[in-house]
Amino acid sequence: MSNSIYQSFHQHLAKVSDLSYAGAILSWDQQTYMPKNGAKIRAQQMATLRTLSHEMFVDPKIGQYLEKLSQESSLSENERANIQLVDRDYKRSLKYPKKWVEEFSQLTSGAFSVWHEAKEKNDFKPFGEVLSRIIDFKREEVEFLGYEKHPYDALVDEYEPGLTVKKLDEVFGLVAQKLFPFIKEVIAKPSPRDDFIYRSYSKERQWDFAKGIIEKMGYDFSSGRADHAPHPFCTSFGPGDVRVTIRGDEKFFNSLFFAAVHEAGHALYELGLPVSEHYGLPLGSALSMPFHESQSRFWENNICRSHAFWKGHFGQLQKLFPESLNDVSVDEFVRGINKVEPILIRVEADELTYHGHIYIRYQIEKALLSGELQVKDVPAYWNEQYKNILGIVPPNDAEGCLQDVHWSYGAFGYFPTYSLGSFYAAQIHGAMQKEIAGFNDLVEKGDFQPLLKWLREKIHRHGRKYESAELLKMSTGEELNIDHFLDYVRKKYG
Ligand code: ZN
């Protein structure tokens, strides 16, 4: 029987979660089934729920619970971990001045349409003006949040607690030093054929195939569902209801299948968290953005783009699409879906050049925040970096520095988490291969249960109990070491 103050504290936070999950349902509906004319009132309803859950979270009552609980000696280890983490989040939230939050949310809600129009018209200037103001707000934000060395530290900390520019510079330094020359070697080789990817694939059959695989991965449709949406995503409404969305393209095989296994990877993580026990509490929540991304990329890239996987599943795909795949061998197929080729758009990039896109964004964000780079110089700097790193130059800003939505809502520090997700995934993959006997045979057969069991035991069930560096060390034997990613890509593409 746990402490009664702890129980009241838990009940209060459970209500905060009720509100945020209700908001998530409205947002999911907005992106799947809502008729067009529902848009206006929906935005207001979602904003109301967001405000209410925020107000409930910063309620002085939480501060009083935390104070009392800090003096309790009868609490379990998990309860103490929850208290410590809520304390951290609570103190961080209180640092935000009300006026700043209101003005910033007004600025960013208008910024989306400015960004969208700037991209449509291929004109950076109007968005540049808004972006300058967003950066002014971010500079204020880092001051009230506080940081030790680099202002950017305060922002990445939101996505990966404890992460710093020092660590990121080390990681991206190795990306530049080791990965970029390797990419050049790979693209200097004769390019594999990938014509078959753009042949005809009925959406229904693509989904039949993808559904079969995500079920084998362990995604249970009595605790989830899949619906069509313009962008694939995963969203959780609490224990027992974690959904994914898919998007099909009849003339491009990669878009449905790889996004479906990616989103299912996110969903398996959410479903593996101890949410029932710790509903509304940190131990029932996902650890961080990079960890979430590691779970999706593990399934998408390390497993479902591997030779072992297709050795066991290509025959089935060929039977579903004989007219598109009859003249293709499994080796050609695997090389085709893994083709490395520098392109302008990040979200369509392959597993290797992807990190070039992130490297550039990371350098730009850091320099904008520190004042070394001015917003008006972003387009030219962007193009110069694309030329140096990927050997391609965007013909216009729409396909250059205006391609991503992130800056319009002020998400600085988010981009690096995508790369970290791949690096964590490779390290997890490496550890699993050592620990699970006959790993490649299991992948070939589609017997994924031992893989999911490993993830559940070593990662999912801990929620936010440990910091990322610690959990990575506990699960793989060491802290982040990008050599695992480099080994993985050398083996796969060498
Ligand atoms: Zn993802």
Coordinates of N, CA and C in Angstrom, one line a residue, residues 171-375:
V171 N 30.1 13.7 -31.8 CA 29.4 12.7 -32.6 C 29.4 13.2 -34.1
F172 N 29.0 14.4 -34.3 CA 28.9 14.9 -35.7 C 30.3 15.1 -36.3
G173 N 31.3 15.3 -35.4 CA 32.7 15.4 -35.9 C 33.1 14.0 -36.5
L174 N 32.7 12.9 -35.9 CA 33.0 11.6 -36.4 C 32.2 11.3 -37.7
V175 N 30.9 11.9 -37.7 CA 30.1 11.7 -38.9 C 30.9 12.3 -40.1
A176 N 31.4 13.6 -39.9 CA 32.1 14.2 -41.0 C 33.4 13.5 -41.3
Q177 N 34.1 13.1 -40.3 CA 35.4 12.5 -40.5 C 35.3 11.1 -41.1
K178 N 34.4 10.3 -40.6 CA 34.3 8.9 -41.1 C 33.2 8.5 -42.0
L179 N 32.0 9.1 -41.8 CA 30.8 8.7 -42.6 C 30.9 9.4 -44.0
F180 N 31.2 10.7 -44.0 CA 31.2 11.4 -45.3 C 32.1 10.8 -46.3
P181 N 33.4 10.5 -45.9 CA 34.3 9.8 -46.9 C 33.7 8.5 -47.4
F182 N 33.1 7.7 -46.5 CA 32.5 6.4 -46.8 C 31.4 6.6 -47.8
I183 N 30.6 7.6 -47.6 CA 29.5 7.8 -48.6 C 30.0 8.1 -50.0
K184 N 31.1 8.8 -50.0 CA 31.8 9.1 -51.4 C 32.2 7.8 -52.0
E185 N 32.8 6.9 -51.2 CA 33.2 5.6 -51.7 C 32.0 4.8 -52.3
V186 N 30.9 4.8 -51.5 CA 29.8 4.0 -51.9 C 29.2 4.6 -53.2
I187 N 29.1 5.9 -53.3 CA 28.4 6.4 -54.6 C 29.4 6.4 -55.8
A188 N 30.7 6.2 -55.5 CA 31.6 6.1 -56.7 C 31.4 4.7 -57.4
K189 N 30.8 3.8 -56.7 CA 30.6 2.4 -57.3 C 29.4 2.5 -58.3
P190 N 29.3 1.5 -59.2 CA 28.2 1.5 -60.1 C 26.9 1.5 -59.3
S191 N 26.0 2.3 -59.8 CA 24.7 2.4 -59.1 C 23.8 1.2 -59.3
P192 N 23.2 0.6 -58.2 CA 22.3 -0.5 -58.4 C 21.0 -0.2 -59.2
R193 N 20.4 -1.1 -59.8 CA 19.1 -0.8 -60.4 C 18.0 -0.7 -59.4
D194 N 17.1 0.3 -59.6 CA 16.0 0.4 -58.7 C 14.7 0.7 -59.4
D195 N 14.7 0.4 -60.8 CA 13.5 0.7 -61.6 C 12.3 0.1 -61.1
F196 N 12.4 -1.1 -60.5 CA 11.2 -1.9 -60.1 C 10.5 -1.3 -58.9
I197 N 11.2 -0.4 -58.2 CA 10.5 0.3 -57.0 C 9.4 1.2 -57.5
Y198 N 9.5 1.7 -58.7 CA 8.5 2.6 -59.3 C 7.5 2.0 -60.2
R199 N 7.4 0.7 -60.2 CA 6.4 0.0 -61.0 C 5.1 0.0 -60.3
S200 N 4.2 -0.9 -60.7 CA 2.8 -0.8 -60.1 C 2.6 -1.7 -58.9
Y201 N 2.1 -1.1 -57.8 CA 1.9 -1.8 -56.6 C 0.5 -1.4 -56.0
S202 N -0.5 -2.3 -56.1 CA -1.8 -1.9 -55.6 C -1.7 -1.6 -54.1
K203 N -2.4 -0.6 -53.6 CA -2.3 -0.2 -52.2 C -2.8 -1.3 -51.3
E204 N -3.9 -2.0 -51.7 CA -4.5 -3.0 -50.9 C -3.4 -4.1 -50.6
R205 N -2.8 -4.6 -51.7 CA -1.8 -5.6 -51.5 C -0.6 -5.2 -50.7
Q206 N -0.2 -3.9 -51.0 CA 0.9 -3.3 -50.2 C 0.6 -3.4 -48.7
W207 N -0.6 -3.1 -48.4 CA -1.1 -3.1 -47.0 C -1.2 -4.5 -46.4
D208 N -1.7 -5.4 -47.3 CA -1.7 -6.8 -46.8 C -0.4 -7.3 -46.4
F209 N 0.6 -7.0 -47.2 CA 2.0 -7.4 -46.9 C 2.5 -6.7 -45.6
A210 N 2.4 -5.4 -45.6 CA 2.9 -4.7 -44.4 C 2.2 -5.1 -43.2
K211 N 0.9 -5.3 -43.2 CA 0.1 -5.7 -42.0 C 0.6 -7.0 -41.5
G212 N 0.9 -8.0 -42.4 CA 1.4 -9.3 -42.0 C 2.7 -9.1 -41.3
I213 N 3.6 -8.2 -41.8 CA 4.9 -8.0 -41.1 C 4.8 -7.3 -39.8
I214 N 4.0 -6.3 -39.7 CA 3.9 -5.6 -38.4 C 3.2 -6.5 -37.3
E215 N 2.3 -7.4 -37.8 CA 1.8 -8.4 -36.8 C 2.8 -9.3 -36.3
K216 N 3.7 -9.8 -37.2 CA 4.8 -10.6 -36.8 C 5.8 -9.9 -35.9
M217 N 5.9 -8.6 -36.1 CA 6.8 -7.8 -35.2 C 6.2 -7.8 -33.8
G218 N 4.9 -8.0 -33.7 CA 4.2 -8.0 -32.4 C 3.2 -6.9 -32.1
Y219 N 2.9 -6.2 -33.2 CA 1.8 -5.2 -33.1 C 0.5 -5.8 -33.1
D220 N -0.3 -5.7 -32.1 CA -1.5 -6.4 -31.9 C -2.7 -5.4 -32.2
F221 N -3.5 -5.8 -33.2 CA -4.5 -4.9 -33.6 C -5.7 -4.8 -32.6
S222 N -5.7 -5.6 -31.5 CA -6.7 -5.3 -30.5 C -6.2 -4.2 -29.6
S223 N -5.0 -3.8 -29.7 CA -4.5 -2.6 -29.0 C -4.0 -1.5 -29.9
G224 N -4.5 -1.5 -31.1 CA -4.1 -0.5 -32.1 C -4.9 -0.6 -33.4
R225 N -4.7 0.3 -34.3 CA -5.3 0.3 -35.6 C -4.5 1.1 -36.5
A226 N -4.7 0.9 -37.8 CA -4.0 1.7 -38.8 C -5.0 2.4 -39.7
D227 N -4.8 3.7 -40.0 CA -5.7 4.4 -40.9 C -4.9 5.3 -41.8
H228 N -5.5 5.7 -42.9 CA -4.8 6.5 -43.9 C -4.7 8.0 -43.4
A229 N -3.6 8.6 -43.7 CA -3.4 10.0 -43.4 C -2.4 10.6 -44.3
P230 N -2.4 11.9 -44.5 CA -1.4 12.5 -45.5 C 0.0 12.2 -45.1
H231 N 0.3 12.1 -43.7 CA 1.6 11.8 -43.3 C 1.6 10.6 -42.3
P232 N 2.5 9.7 -42.4 CA 2.5 8.6 -41.5 C 2.9 9.0 -40.1
F233 N 2.2 8.6 -39.1 CA 2.7 8.9 -37.7 C 2.1 7.8 -36.8
C234 N 2.6 7.9 -35.5 CA 2.1 7.0 -34.5 C 1.6 7.8 -33.3
T235 N 0.5 7.5 -32.7 CA 0.0 8.2 -31.6 C -0.6 7.3 -30.5
S236 N -0.3 7.7 -29.3 CA -0.8 6.9 -28.2 C -1.9 7.5 -27.4
F237 N -3.0 6.7 -27.1 CA -4.1 7.3 -26.3 C -4.0 6.6 -24.9
G238 N -2.9 6.0 -24.5 CA -2.8 5.3 -23.2 C -2.7 3.8 -23.4
P239 N -2.7 3.1 -22.3 CA -2.4 1.6 -22.4 C -3.5 1.0 -23.2
G240 N -3.1 0.1 -24.2 CA -4.1 -0.6 -25.0 C -4.7 0.1 -26.2
D241 N -4.2 1.3 -26.5 CA -4.7 2.0 -27.7 C -3.6 2.9 -28.3
V242 N -2.7 2.3 -29.1 CA -1.6 3.0 -29.7 C -1.8 2.8 -31.2
R243 N -2.0 3.9 -32.0 CA -2.4 3.8 -33.4 C -1.3 4.3 -34.3
V244 N -1.4 3.8 -35.6 CA -0.5 4.3 -36.6 C -1.3 4.7 -37.8
T245 N -0.7 5.6 -38.6 CA -1.3 5.9 -39.9 C -0.3 5.5 -41.0
I246 N -0.9 5.3 -42.2 CA -0.1 4.9 -43.3 C -0.5 5.8 -44.5
R247 N 0.3 5.8 -45.5 CA 0.1 6.5 -46.7 C 0.6 5.7 -47.9
G248 N -0.3 5.4 -48.8 CA 0.1 4.5 -49.9 C 0.4 5.3 -51.2
D249 N 1.3 4.8 -52.0 CA 1.6 5.3 -53.3 C 1.7 4.1 -54.3
E250 N 0.8 4.0 -55.3 CA 0.8 2.8 -56.1 C 2.0 2.7 -57.0
K251 N 2.7 3.9 -57.2 CA 3.9 3.9 -58.1 C 5.2 4.0 -57.4
F252 N 5.2 3.7 -56.1 CA 6.4 3.8 -55.3 C 6.4 2.8 -54.1
F253 N 7.0 1.7 -54.3 CA 6.9 0.6 -53.3 C 7.3 1.1 -51.9
N254 N 8.4 1.9 -51.8 CA 9.0 2.2 -50.5 C 8.1 3.0 -49.5
S255 N 7.1 3.8 -50.1 CA 6.5 4.7 -49.2 C 5.5 4.1 -48.2
L256 N 4.8 3.0 -48.5 CA 3.9 2.4 -47.5 C 4.7 1.5 -46.6
F257 N 5.4 0.5 -47.1 CA 5.9 -0.5 -46.3 C 6.9 0.0 -45.3
F258 N 7.9 0.8 -45.7 CA 8.9 1.2 -44.7 C 8.4 2.1 -43.7
A259 N 7.4 3.0 -44.1 CA 6.8 3.9 -43.1 C 6.0 3.1 -42.1
A260 N 5.3 2.0 -42.6 CA 4.4 1.2 -41.7 C 5.3 0.5 -40.7
V261 N 6.4 -0.1 -41.1 CA 7.2 -0.8 -40.1 C 7.9 0.2 -39.1
H262 N 8.2 1.4 -39.7 CA 8.8 2.5 -38.8 C 7.8 2.9 -37.8
E263 N 6.6 3.2 -38.2 CA 5.6 3.6 -37.2 C 5.2 2.5 -36.2
A264 N 5.2 1.3 -36.7 CA 4.9 0.1 -35.8 C 6.0 0.0 -34.8
G265 N 7.2 0.4 -35.2 CA 8.3 0.3 -34.2 C 8.1 1.3 -33.1
H266 N 7.6 2.5 -33.4 CA 7.2 3.5 -32.4 C 6.1 3.0 -31.5
A267 N 5.1 2.3 -32.2 CA 3.9 1.8 -31.5 C 4.3 0.7 -30.5
L268 N 5.2 -0.2 -30.9 CA 5.7 -1.3 -30.0 C 6.3 -0.7 -28.8
Y269 N 7.1 0.4 -28.9 CA 7.7 1.0 -27.8 C 6.6 1.5 -26.8
E270 N 5.7 2.3 -27.4 CA 4.6 2.8 -26.5 C 3.8 1.7 -25.8
L271 N 3.6 0.6 -26.5 CA 2.8 -0.5 -26.0 C 3.6 -1.3 -24.9
G272 N 4.9 -1.1 -25.0 CA 5.8 -1.9 -24.0 C 6.1 -1.1 -22.8
L273 N 5.7 0.2 -22.7 CA 5.9 1.0 -21.5 C 5.0 0.6 -20.4
P274 N 5.4 0.7 -19.2 CA 4.5 0.3 -18.1 C 3.5 1.3 -17.8
V275 N 2.7 1.7 -18.8 CA 1.7 2.8 -18.6 C 0.6 2.4 -17.6
S276 N 0.2 1.2 -17.6 CA -0.9 0.9 -16.7 C -0.5 1.2 -15.3
E277 N 0.7 0.7 -14.9 CA 1.2 0.9 -13.5 C 1.5 2.4 -13.2
H278 N 2.1 3.1 -14.2 CA 2.5 4.4 -14.0 C 1.8 5.4 -14.9
Y279 N 0.5 5.3 -15.0 CA -0.3 6.2 -15.9 C -0.1 7.6 -15.5
G280 N 0.4 8.5 -16.4 CA 0.6 9.9 -16.1 C 1.9 10.2 -15.4
L281 N 2.7 9.2 -15.2 CA 4.0 9.4 -14.5 C 5.1 9.1 -15.4
P282 N 6.3 9.7 -15.1 CA 7.5 9.5 -16.0 C 7.8 8.1 -16.3
L283 N 7.7 7.2 -15.3 CA 8.1 5.8 -15.5 C 7.2 5.1 -16.6
G284 N 6.0 5.7 -16.8 CA 5.1 5.1 -17.8 C 5.3 5.8 -19.2
S285 N 6.3 6.7 -19.3 CA 6.5 7.5 -20.5 C 7.7 7.1 -21.3
A286 N 7.8 7.4 -22.5 CA 8.9 7.1 -23.4 C 10.1 8.0 -22.9
L287 N 11.3 7.4 -23.0 CA 12.5 8.1 -22.4 C 12.8 9.4 -23.1
S288 N 12.9 9.4 -24.4 CA 13.4 10.6 -25.1 C 13.1 10.5 -26.6
M289 N 13.2 11.6 -27.3 CA 13.0 11.5 -28.8 C 14.0 10.6 -29.5
P290 N 15.3 10.7 -29.2 CA 16.2 9.7 -29.8 C 15.9 8.3 -29.5
F291 N 15.5 8.0 -28.3 CA 15.2 6.6 -28.0 C 13.9 6.1 -28.8
H292 N 13.0 7.0 -28.9 CA 11.8 6.7 -29.7 C 12.2 6.4 -31.1
E293 N 13.0 7.3 -31.6 CA 13.4 7.1 -33.0 C 14.3 5.9 -33.2
S294 N 15.0 5.5 -32.2 CA 15.9 4.3 -32.3 C 15.0 3.1 -32.5
Q295 N 13.8 3.1 -31.8 CA 12.9 1.9 -31.9 C 12.3 1.8 -33.3
S296 N 11.9 2.9 -33.9 CA 11.4 2.8 -35.2 C 12.4 2.5 -36.3
R297 N 13.6 3.1 -36.1 CA 14.6 2.9 -37.1 C 15.2 1.5 -37.1
F298 N 15.2 1.0 -35.9 CA 15.7 -0.4 -35.7 C 14.9 -1.3 -36.6
W299 N 13.6 -1.2 -36.5 CA 12.7 -2.1 -37.3 C 12.8 -1.8 -38.8
E300 N 12.8 -0.5 -39.1 CA 12.7 -0.1 -40.5 C 14.0 -0.4 -41.2
N301 N 15.2 0.1 -40.6 CA 16.4 -0.1 -41.4 C 17.2 -1.3 -41.0
N302 N 17.5 -1.5 -39.7 CA 18.3 -2.6 -39.4 C 17.7 -4.0 -39.7
I303 N 16.4 -4.1 -39.5 CA 15.7 -5.3 -39.8 C 15.1 -5.4 -41.2
C304 N 14.1 -4.5 -41.5 CA 13.4 -4.6 -42.7 C 14.1 -4.1 -44.0
R305 N 15.2 -3.6 -43.8 CA 16.0 -3.3 -45.1 C 17.2 -4.2 -45.1
S306 N 17.2 -5.3 -44.3 CA 18.4 -6.2 -44.3 C 18.2 -7.3 -45.3
H307 N 19.4 -7.9 -45.7 CA 19.4 -9.0 -46.6 C 18.6 -10.2 -46.0
A308 N 18.9 -10.5 -44.7 CA 18.3 -11.6 -44.1 C 16.8 -11.5 -44.1
F309 N 16.3 -10.4 -43.9 CA 14.8 -10.2 -43.9 C 14.2 -10.5 -45.3
W310 N 14.8 -10.0 -46.3 CA 14.3 -10.2 -47.7 C 14.5 -11.6 -48.2
K311 N 15.6 -12.2 -47.7 CA 15.9 -13.6 -48.1 C 14.7 -14.5 -47.7
G312 N 14.1 -14.1 -46.6 CA 12.9 -14.9 -46.1 C 11.6 -14.4 -46.6
H313 N 11.5 -13.1 -47.1 CA 10.2 -12.6 -47.4 C 10.0 -12.1 -48.8
F314 N 11.1 -12.1 -49.6 CA 10.9 -11.6 -51.0 C 10.0 -12.5 -51.8
G315 N 10.1 -13.8 -51.6 CA 9.2 -14.7 -52.4 C 7.7 -14.3 -52.2
Q316 N 7.4 -14.0 -51.0 CA 6.0 -13.7 -50.7 C 5.6 -12.4 -51.4
L317 N 6.5 -11.4 -51.4 CA 6.2 -10.1 -52.1 C 6.1 -10.3 -53.6
Q318 N 7.0 -11.2 -54.1 CA 7.0 -11.5 -55.6 C 5.6 -12.1 -56.0
K319 N 5.1 -13.0 -55.1 CA 3.8 -13.6 -55.4 C 2.7 -12.6 -55.4
L320 N 2.8 -11.6 -54.5 CA 1.8 -10.5 -54.5 C 1.8 -9.6 -55.7
F321 N 3.1 -9.4 -56.2 CA 3.3 -8.4 -57.3 C 4.1 -9.1 -58.4
P322 N 3.6 -10.2 -59.0 CA 4.4 -10.8 -60.0 C 4.8 -9.9 -61.2
E323 N 3.8 -9.1 -61.7 CA 4.1 -8.3 -62.9 C 5.2 -7.3 -62.6
S324 N 5.4 -6.9 -61.3 CA 6.4 -5.8 -61.0 C 7.7 -6.4 -60.6
L325 N 7.7 -7.7 -60.1 CA 8.9 -8.2 -59.5 C 9.5 -9.5 -60.1
N326 N 8.8 -10.0 -61.2 CA 9.2 -11.2 -61.8 C 10.7 -11.3 -62.3
D327 N 11.1 -10.1 -62.8 CA 12.5 -10.1 -63.4 C 13.5 -9.6 -62.4
V328 N 13.2 -9.6 -61.1 CA 14.1 -9.0 -60.1 C 14.5 -10.2 -59.1
S329 N 15.8 -10.2 -58.8 CA 16.3 -11.2 -57.9 C 16.3 -10.6 -56.5
V330 N 16.4 -11.4 -55.5 CA 16.4 -10.9 -54.1 C 17.6 -10.0 -53.9
D331 N 18.7 -10.3 -54.4 CA 19.9 -9.4 -54.2 C 19.7 -8.1 -54.9
E332 N 19.1 -8.1 -56.1 CA 18.9 -6.8 -56.8 C 17.8 -6.0 -56.0
F333 N 16.9 -6.7 -55.4 CA 15.8 -6.0 -54.7 C 16.4 -5.3 -53.4
V334 N 17.3 -6.0 -52.7 CA 17.9 -5.5 -51.5 C 18.8 -4.3 -51.8
R335 N 19.6 -4.4 -52.9 CA 20.4 -3.3 -53.3 C 19.6 -2.1 -53.7
G336 N 18.5 -2.4 -54.4 CA 17.6 -1.3 -54.9 C 17.0 -0.5 -53.8
I337 N 16.4 -1.2 -52.8 CA 15.8 -0.5 -51.7 C 16.8 0.2 -50.8
N338 N 18.1 -0.1 -50.9 CA 19.1 0.5 -50.1 C 20.0 1.4 -50.9
K339 N 19.5 1.8 -52.1 CA 20.4 2.6 -53.0 C 20.8 3.9 -52.3
V340 N 22.1 4.2 -52.4 CA 22.6 5.5 -51.8 C 22.8 6.5 -52.9
E341 N 22.1 7.6 -52.7 CA 22.2 8.7 -53.7 C 21.9 10.0 -53.1
P342 N 22.8 11.0 -53.1 CA 22.5 12.3 -52.5 C 21.3 12.9 -53.2
I343 N 20.3 13.3 -52.4 CA 19.1 14.0 -53.0 C 18.9 15.2 -52.1
L344 N 18.0 16.1 -52.6 CA 17.8 17.4 -51.9 C 16.9 17.3 -50.6
I345 N 16.0 16.3 -50.7 CA 14.9 16.3 -49.6 C 15.3 15.3 -48.5
R346 N 15.4 15.8 -47.3 CA 15.8 15.0 -46.2 C 14.9 13.8 -46.0
V347 N 13.6 14.0 -46.0 CA 12.7 12.9 -45.6 C 12.7 11.7 -46.6
E348 N 13.3 12.0 -47.8 CA 13.3 10.9 -48.8 C 14.7 10.3 -48.9
A349 N 15.6 10.8 -48.0 CA 17.0 10.4 -48.2 C 17.3 8.9 -47.7
D350 N 18.3 8.3 -48.2 CA 18.7 7.0 -47.8 C 19.4 7.0 -46.4
E351 N 19.6 5.8 -45.9 CA 20.2 5.6 -44.6 C 21.5 6.3 -44.3
L352 N 22.3 6.5 -45.4 CA 23.6 7.1 -45.2 C 23.6 8.6 -45.3
T353 N 23.2 9.1 -46.5 CA 23.2 10.5 -46.8 C 22.3 11.3 -45.9
Y354 N 21.3 10.6 -45.3 CA 20.4 11.2 -44.3 C 21.2 12.1 -43.3
H355 N 22.3 11.5 -42.8 CA 23.0 12.2 -41.7 C 23.7 13.4 -42.2
G356 N 23.9 13.6 -43.5 CA 24.5 14.8 -44.1 C 23.4 15.9 -43.9
H357 N 22.2 15.6 -44.2 CA 21.1 16.5 -44.1 C 21.0 17.0 -42.6
I358 N 21.1 16.1 -41.7 CA 21.0 16.5 -40.3 C 22.2 17.3 -39.8
Y359 N 23.4 16.9 -40.3 CA 24.6 17.6 -39.9 C 24.5 19.1 -40.3
I360 N 24.0 19.3 -41.5 CA 23.9 20.7 -42.0 C 22.9 21.5 -41.1
R361 N 21.8 20.9 -40.8 CA 20.8 21.6 -39.9 C 21.3 21.9 -38.5
Y362 N 22.0 20.9 -38.0 CA 22.6 21.1 -36.7 C 23.6 22.3 -36.7
Q363 N 24.5 22.4 -37.6 CA 25.4 23.5 -37.7 C 24.7 24.8 -37.8
I364 N 23.7 24.8 -38.6 CA 22.9 26.1 -38.8 C 22.2 26.5 -37.5
E365 N 21.5 25.6 -36.9 CA 20.8 25.9 -35.7 C 21.7 26.5 -34.6
K366 N 22.8 25.8 -34.4 CA 23.8 26.2 -33.4 C 24.3 27.7 -33.7
A367 N 24.6 27.9 -35.0 CA 25.2 29.2 -35.4 C 24.1 30.3 -35.3
L368 N 22.9 30.0 -35.6 CA 21.8 31.0 -35.5 C 21.6 31.4 -34.1
L369 N 21.7 30.4 -33.2 CA 21.4 30.7 -31.8 C 22.6 31.5 -31.2
S370 N 23.8 31.2 -31.6 CA 24.9 31.9 -31.0 C 25.2 33.2 -31.7
G371 N 24.5 33.4 -32.8 CA 24.7 34.7 -33.5 C 25.8 34.7 -34.5
E372 N 26.4 33.5 -34.7 CA 27.5 33.5 -35.7 C 26.9 33.5 -37.2
L373 N 25.6 33.1 -37.3 CA 25.0 33.2 -38.6 C 23.7 34.0 -38.5
Q374 N 23.5 34.9 -39.5 CA 22.3 35.7 -39.6 C 21.3 35.0 -40.4
V375 N 20.0 35.2 -40.0 CA 18.9 34.5 -40.8 C 19.0 34.8 -42.3

